[in-house]
N, CA and C of each residue as an Amber inpcrd file, in Angstrom:
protein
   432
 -40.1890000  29.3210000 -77.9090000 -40.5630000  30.7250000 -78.0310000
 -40.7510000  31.3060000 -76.6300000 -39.8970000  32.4050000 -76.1890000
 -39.7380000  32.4160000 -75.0490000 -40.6890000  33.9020000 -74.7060000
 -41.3810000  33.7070000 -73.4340000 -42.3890000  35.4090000 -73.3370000
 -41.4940000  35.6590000 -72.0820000 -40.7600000  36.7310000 -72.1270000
 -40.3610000  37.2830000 -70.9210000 -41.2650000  37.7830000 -70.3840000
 -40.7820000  37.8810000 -69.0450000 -41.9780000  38.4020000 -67.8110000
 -41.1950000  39.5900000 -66.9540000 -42.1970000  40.6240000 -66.6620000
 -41.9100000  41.5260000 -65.8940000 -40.9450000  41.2480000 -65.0790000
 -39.6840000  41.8850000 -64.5140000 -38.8460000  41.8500000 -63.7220000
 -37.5680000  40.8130000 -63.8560000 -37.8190000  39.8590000 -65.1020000
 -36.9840000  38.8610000 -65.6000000 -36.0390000  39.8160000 -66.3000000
 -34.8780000  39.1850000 -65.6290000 -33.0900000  39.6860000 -66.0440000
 -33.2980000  38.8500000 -67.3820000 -32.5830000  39.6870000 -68.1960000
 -31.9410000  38.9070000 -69.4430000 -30.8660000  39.6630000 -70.0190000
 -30.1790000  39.3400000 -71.2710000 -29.4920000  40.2650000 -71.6900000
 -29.5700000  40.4170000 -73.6420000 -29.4370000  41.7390000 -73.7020000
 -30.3480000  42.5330000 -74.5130000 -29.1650000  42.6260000 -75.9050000
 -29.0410000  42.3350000 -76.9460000 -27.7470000  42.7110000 -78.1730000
 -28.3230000  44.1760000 -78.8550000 -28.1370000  45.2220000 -77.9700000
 -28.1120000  46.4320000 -78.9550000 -27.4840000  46.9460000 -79.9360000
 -26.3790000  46.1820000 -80.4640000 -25.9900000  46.3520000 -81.3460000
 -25.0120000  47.0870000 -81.4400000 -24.0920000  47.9090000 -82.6350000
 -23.0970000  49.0120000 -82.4550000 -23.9810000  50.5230000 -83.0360000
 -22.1340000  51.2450000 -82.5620000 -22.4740000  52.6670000 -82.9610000
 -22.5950000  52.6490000 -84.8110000 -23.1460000  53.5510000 -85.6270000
 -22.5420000  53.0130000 -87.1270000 -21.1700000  53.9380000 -86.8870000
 -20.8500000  53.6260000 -88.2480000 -19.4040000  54.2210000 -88.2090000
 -19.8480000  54.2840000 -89.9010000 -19.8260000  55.5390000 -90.6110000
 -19.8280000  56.6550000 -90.0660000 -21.4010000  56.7860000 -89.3800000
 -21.2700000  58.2410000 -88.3060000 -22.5720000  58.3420000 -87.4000000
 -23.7150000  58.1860000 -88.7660000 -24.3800000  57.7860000 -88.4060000
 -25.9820000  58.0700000 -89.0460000 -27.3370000  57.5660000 -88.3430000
 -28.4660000  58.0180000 -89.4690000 -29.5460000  58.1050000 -88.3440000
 -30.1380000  56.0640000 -88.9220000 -28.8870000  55.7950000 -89.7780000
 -29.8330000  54.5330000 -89.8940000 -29.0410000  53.4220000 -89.0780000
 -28.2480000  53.7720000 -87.7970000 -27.8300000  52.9140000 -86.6940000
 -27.8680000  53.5070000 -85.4150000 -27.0920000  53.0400000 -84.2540000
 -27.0600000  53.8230000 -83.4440000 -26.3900000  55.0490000 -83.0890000
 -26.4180000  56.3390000 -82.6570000 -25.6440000  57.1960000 -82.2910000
 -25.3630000  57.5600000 -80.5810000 -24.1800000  57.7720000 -80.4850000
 -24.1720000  57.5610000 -78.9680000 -24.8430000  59.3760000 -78.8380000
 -25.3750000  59.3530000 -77.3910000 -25.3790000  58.1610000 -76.0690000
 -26.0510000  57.0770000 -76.0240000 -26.5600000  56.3980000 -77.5150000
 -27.5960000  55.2100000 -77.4210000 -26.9790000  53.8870000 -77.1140000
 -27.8710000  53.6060000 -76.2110000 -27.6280000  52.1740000 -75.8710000
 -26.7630000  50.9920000 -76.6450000 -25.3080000  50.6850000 -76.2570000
 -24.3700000  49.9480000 -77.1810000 -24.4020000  48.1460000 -76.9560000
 -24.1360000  47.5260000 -77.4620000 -23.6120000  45.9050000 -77.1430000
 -24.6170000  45.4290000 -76.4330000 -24.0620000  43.7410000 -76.3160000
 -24.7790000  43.1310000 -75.1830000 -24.7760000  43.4130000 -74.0590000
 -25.7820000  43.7360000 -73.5020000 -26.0790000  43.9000000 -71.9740000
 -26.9750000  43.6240000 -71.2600000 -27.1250000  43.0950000 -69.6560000
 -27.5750000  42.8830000 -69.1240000 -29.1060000  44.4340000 -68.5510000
 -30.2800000  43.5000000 -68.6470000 -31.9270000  44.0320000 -69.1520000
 -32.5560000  43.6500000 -67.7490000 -33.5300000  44.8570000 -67.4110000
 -34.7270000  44.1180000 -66.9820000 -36.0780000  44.3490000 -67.7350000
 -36.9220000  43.2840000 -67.6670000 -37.9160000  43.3940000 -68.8210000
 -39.4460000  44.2960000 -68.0110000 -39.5120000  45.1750000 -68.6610000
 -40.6560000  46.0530000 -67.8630000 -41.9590000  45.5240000 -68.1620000
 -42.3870000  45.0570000 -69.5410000 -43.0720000  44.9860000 -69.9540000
 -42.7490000  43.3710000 -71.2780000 -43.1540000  42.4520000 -70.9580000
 -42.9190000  41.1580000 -71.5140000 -43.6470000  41.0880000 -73.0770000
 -44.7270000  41.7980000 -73.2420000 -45.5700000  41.4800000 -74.5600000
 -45.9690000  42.5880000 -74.9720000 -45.5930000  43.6890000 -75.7220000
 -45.9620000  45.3730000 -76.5450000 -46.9160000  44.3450000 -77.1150000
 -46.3960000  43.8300000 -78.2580000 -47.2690000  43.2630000 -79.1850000
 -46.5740000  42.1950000 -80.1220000 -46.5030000  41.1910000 -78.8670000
 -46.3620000  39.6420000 -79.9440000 -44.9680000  39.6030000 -79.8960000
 -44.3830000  40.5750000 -80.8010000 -43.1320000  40.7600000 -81.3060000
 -42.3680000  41.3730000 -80.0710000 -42.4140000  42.5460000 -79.3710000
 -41.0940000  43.0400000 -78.5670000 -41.9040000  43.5080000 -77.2550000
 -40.6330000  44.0820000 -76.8750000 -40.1630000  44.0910000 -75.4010000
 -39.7220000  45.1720000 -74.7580000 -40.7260000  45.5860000 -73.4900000
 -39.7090000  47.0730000 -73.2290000 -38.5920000  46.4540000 -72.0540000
 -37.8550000  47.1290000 -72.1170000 -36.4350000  46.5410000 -71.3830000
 -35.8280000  48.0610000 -70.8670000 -35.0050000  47.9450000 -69.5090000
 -34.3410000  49.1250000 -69.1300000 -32.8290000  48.2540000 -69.0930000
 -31.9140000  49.0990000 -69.6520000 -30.6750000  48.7680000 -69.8540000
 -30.1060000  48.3080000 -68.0400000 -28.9010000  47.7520000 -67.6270000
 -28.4500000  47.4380000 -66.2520000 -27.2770000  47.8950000 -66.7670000
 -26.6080000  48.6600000 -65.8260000 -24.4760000  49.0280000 -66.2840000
 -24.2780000  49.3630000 -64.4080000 -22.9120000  49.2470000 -64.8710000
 -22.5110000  49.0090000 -63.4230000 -21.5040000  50.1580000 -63.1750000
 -21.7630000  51.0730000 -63.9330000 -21.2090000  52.5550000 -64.0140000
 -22.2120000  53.8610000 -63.0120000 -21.9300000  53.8400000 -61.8860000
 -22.8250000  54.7560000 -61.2020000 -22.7440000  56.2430000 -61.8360000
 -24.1120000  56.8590000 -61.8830000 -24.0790000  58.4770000 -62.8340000
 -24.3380000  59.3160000 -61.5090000 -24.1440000  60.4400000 -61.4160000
 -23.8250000  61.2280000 -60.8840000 -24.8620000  62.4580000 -61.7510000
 -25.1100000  63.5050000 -60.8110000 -25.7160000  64.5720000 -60.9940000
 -26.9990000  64.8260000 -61.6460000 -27.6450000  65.3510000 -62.4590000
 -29.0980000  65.1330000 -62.2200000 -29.2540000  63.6170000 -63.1710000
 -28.4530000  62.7900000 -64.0790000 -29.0200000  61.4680000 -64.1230000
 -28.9520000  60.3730000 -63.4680000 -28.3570000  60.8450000 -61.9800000
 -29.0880000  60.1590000 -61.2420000 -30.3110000  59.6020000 -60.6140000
 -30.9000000  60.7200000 -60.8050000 -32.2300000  60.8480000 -60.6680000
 -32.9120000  59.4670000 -61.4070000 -32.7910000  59.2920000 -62.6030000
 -33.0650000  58.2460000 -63.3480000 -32.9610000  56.6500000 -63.1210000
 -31.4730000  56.4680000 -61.9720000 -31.0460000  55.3570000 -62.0150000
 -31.6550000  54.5350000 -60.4030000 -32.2800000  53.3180000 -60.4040000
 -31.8820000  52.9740000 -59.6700000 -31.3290000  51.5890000 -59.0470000
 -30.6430000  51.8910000 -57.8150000 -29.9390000  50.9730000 -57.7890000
 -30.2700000  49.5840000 -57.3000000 -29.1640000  48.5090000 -57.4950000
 -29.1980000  47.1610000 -57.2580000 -28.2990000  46.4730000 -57.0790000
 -28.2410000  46.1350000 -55.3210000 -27.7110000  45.7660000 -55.0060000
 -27.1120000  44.3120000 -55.4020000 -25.4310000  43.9140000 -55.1810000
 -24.9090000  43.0210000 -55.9240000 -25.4080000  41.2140000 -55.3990000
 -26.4700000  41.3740000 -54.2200000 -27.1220000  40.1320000 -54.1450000
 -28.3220000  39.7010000 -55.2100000 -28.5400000  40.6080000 -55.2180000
 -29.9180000  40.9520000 -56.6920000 -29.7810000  39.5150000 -57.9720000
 -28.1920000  39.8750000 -58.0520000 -27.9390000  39.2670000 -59.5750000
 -27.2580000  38.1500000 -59.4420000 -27.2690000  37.1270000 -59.7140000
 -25.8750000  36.1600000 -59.5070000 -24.7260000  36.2830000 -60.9150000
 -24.0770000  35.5830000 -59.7560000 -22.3090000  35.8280000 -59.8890000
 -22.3140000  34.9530000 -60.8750000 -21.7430000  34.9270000 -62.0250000
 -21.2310000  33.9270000 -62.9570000 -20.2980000  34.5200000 -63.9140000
 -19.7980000  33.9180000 -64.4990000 -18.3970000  33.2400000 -65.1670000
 -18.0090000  35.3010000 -66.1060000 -18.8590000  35.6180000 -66.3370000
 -18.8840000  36.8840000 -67.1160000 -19.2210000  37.9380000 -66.3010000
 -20.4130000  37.7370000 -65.3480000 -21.1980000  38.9440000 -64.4370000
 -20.6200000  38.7090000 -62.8360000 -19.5000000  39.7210000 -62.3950000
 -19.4890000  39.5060000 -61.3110000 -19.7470000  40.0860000 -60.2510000
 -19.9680000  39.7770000 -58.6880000 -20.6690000  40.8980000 -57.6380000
 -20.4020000  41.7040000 -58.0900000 -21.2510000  42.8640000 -58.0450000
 -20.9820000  44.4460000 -57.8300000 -22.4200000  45.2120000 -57.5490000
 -21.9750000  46.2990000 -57.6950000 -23.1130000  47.0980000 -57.4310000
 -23.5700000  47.6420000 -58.7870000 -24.7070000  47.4450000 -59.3770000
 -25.0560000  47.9350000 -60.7920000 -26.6730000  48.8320000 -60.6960000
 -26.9130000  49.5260000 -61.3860000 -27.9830000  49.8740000 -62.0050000
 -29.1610000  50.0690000 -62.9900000 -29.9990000  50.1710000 -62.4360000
 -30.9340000  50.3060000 -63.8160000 -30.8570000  52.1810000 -64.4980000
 -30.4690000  51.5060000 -65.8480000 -30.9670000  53.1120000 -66.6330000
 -32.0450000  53.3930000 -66.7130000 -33.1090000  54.2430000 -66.0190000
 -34.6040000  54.1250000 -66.7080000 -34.4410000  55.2220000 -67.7550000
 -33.4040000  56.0600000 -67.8870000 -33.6200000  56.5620000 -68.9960000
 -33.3000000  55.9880000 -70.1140000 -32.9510000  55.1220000 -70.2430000
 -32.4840000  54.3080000 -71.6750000 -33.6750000  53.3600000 -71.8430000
 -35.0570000  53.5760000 -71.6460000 -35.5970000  52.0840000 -71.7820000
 -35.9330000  52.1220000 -73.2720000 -36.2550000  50.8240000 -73.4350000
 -36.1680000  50.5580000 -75.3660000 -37.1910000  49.8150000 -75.2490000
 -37.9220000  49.8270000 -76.4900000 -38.8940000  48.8050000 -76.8360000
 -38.0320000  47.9270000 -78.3060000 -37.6800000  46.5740000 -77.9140000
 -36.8520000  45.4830000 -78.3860000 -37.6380000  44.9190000 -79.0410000
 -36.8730000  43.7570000 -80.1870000 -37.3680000  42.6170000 -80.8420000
 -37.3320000  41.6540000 -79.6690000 -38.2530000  40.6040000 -80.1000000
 -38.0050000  39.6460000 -78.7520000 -36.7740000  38.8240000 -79.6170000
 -36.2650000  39.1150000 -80.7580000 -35.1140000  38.6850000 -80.9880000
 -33.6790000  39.1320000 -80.6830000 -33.7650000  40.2830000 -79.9450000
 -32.2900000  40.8070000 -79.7440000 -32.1970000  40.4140000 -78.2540000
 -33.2510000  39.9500000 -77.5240000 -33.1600000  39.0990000 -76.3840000
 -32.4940000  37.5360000 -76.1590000 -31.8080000  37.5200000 -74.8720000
 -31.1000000  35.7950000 -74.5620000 -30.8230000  35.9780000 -72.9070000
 -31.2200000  34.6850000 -73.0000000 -31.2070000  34.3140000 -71.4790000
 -29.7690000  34.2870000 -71.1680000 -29.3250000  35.0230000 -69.6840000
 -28.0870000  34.7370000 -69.3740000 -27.7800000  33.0390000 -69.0160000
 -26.6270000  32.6600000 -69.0980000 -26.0060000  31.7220000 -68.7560000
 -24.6300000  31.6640000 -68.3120000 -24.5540000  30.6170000 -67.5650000
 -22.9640000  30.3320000 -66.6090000 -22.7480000  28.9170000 -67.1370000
 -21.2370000  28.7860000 -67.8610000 -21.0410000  27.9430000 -67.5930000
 -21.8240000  26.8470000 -68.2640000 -22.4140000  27.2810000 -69.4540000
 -23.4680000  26.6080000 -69.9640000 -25.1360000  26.0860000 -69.5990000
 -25.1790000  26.7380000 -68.6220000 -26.1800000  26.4140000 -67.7290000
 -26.9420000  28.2920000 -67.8760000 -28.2740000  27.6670000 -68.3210000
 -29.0380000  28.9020000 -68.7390000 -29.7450000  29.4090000 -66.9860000
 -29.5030000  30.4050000 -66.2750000 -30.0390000  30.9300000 -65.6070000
 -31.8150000  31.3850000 -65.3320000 -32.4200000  31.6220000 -64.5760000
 -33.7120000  32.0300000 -64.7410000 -33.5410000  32.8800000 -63.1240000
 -33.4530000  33.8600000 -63.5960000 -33.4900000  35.4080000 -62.4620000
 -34.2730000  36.5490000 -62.6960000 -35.1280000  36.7820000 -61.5190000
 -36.2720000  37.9570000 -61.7560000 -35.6780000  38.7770000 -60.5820000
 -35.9780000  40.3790000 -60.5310000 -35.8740000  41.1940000 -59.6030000
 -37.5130000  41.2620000 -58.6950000 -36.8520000  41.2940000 -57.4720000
 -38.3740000  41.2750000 -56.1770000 -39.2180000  42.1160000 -57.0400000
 -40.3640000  42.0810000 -57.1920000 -41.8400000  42.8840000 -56.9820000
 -40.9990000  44.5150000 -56.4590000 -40.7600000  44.7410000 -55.4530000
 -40.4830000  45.8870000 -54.6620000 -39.1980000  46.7830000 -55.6390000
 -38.6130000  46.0890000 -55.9300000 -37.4820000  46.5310000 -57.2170000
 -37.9850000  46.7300000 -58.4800000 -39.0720000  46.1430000 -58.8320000
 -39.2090000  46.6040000 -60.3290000 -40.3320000  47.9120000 -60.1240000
 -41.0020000  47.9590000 -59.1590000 -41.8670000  48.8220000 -59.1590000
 -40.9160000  50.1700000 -58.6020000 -39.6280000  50.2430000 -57.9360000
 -39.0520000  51.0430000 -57.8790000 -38.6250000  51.9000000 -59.2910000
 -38.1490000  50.3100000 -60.1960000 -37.5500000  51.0040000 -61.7350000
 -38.8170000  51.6130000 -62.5250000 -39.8070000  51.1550000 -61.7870000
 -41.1890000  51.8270000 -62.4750000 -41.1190000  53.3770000 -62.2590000
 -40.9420000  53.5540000 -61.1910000 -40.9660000  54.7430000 -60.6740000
 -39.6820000  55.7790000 -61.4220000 -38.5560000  54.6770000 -61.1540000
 -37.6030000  56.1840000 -61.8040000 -37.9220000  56.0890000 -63.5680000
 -38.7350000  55.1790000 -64.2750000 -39.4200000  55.5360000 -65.5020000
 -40.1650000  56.7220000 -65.4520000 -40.9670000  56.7330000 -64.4000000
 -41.8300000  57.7850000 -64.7860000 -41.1030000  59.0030000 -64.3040000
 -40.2510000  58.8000000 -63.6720000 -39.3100000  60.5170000 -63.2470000
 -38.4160000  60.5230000 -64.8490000 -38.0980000  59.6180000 -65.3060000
 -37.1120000  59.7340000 -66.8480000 -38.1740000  60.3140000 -67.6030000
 -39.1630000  60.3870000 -67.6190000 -40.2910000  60.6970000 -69.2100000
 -41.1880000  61.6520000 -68.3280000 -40.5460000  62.8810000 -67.2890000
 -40.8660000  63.7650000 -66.9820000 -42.4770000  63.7230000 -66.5030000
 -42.6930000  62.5020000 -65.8780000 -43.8830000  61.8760000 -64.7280000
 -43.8390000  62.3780000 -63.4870000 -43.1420000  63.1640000 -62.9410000
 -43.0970000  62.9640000 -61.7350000 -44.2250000  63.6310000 -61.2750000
 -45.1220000  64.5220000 -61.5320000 -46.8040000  64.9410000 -61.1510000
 -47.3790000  63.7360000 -61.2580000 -46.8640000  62.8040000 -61.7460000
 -48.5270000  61.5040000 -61.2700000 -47.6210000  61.0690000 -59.9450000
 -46.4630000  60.4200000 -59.8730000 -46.2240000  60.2910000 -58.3970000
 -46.6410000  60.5430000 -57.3670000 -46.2750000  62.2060000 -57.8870000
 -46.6260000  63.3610000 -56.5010000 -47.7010000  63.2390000 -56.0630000
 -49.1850000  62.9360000 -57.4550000 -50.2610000  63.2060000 -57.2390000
 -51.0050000  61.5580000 -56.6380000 -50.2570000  60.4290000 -56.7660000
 -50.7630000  59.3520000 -56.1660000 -50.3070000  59.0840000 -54.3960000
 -48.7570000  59.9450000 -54.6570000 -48.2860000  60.2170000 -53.6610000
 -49.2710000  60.7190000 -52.2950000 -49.8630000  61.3970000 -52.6150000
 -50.9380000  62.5360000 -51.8530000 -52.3480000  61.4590000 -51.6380000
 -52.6370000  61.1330000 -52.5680000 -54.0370000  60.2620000 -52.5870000
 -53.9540000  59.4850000 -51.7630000 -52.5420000  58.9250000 -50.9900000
 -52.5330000  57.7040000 -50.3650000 -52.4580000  58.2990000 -48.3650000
């Protein structure tokens, strides 16, 4: 029984779009397939997980604001995930089953990768600019 921990990479099975759209699956722009997660928050309650999606699709114009980036030393290279430059969505973060969670692996060999302290508290930050925070920033910003 595995407790993810803050800043631990994993990758996340969101599942599909329905076909036809409805409200009892996903509808895009919601979060699609397996993909590579960082875990913000390891234990809601027992059961799940808040997670910010990772894509390696840079956004442009104000959702940028949202994303930030990570550099391609961050992550290791294996058999499926290779260098690049990717990002965190903080606007997509989800609160998960700890069952739609799995540890990446290469090669059969299960990985164990966390992002620095200094990186997750960055994705902290563009959370709170995604859910229209940015007055506590500003305002801790100032205090300091």
């Amino acid at each position: 029984n595995h407790r993810p921990k803050v800043g631990e990479l994993l990758e996340c099975d969101f599942g599909r779009w329905s076909e036809p759209e409805t409200v009892n699956g996903h509808i895009p722009p919601e979060m699609i397939k397996r993909r590579l997660v960082v875990v913000l928050n390891g234990d809601i309650d027992g059961h799940s997980v808040l997670v910010a999606p990772i894509s390696s699709t840079k956004a442009y114009g104000r959702l940028a604001n949202f994303h930030e980036y990570l550099s391609p030393d961050l992550i290791a290279e294996t058999s499926f995930y290779e260098k690049r430059d990717r990002w965190v969505k903080a606007e997509h973060i989800r609160c998960v089953s700890k069952k739609r969670l799995h540890y990446v692996f290469d090669n059969g060999r299960k990985l164990s990768q966390y992002l620095p302290n200094d990186v997750v508290t960055a994705i902290q930050k563009r959370v709170l600019i995604a859910v229209s925070g940015k007055r506590i920033l500003d305002s801790l910003n100032n205090e300091q």
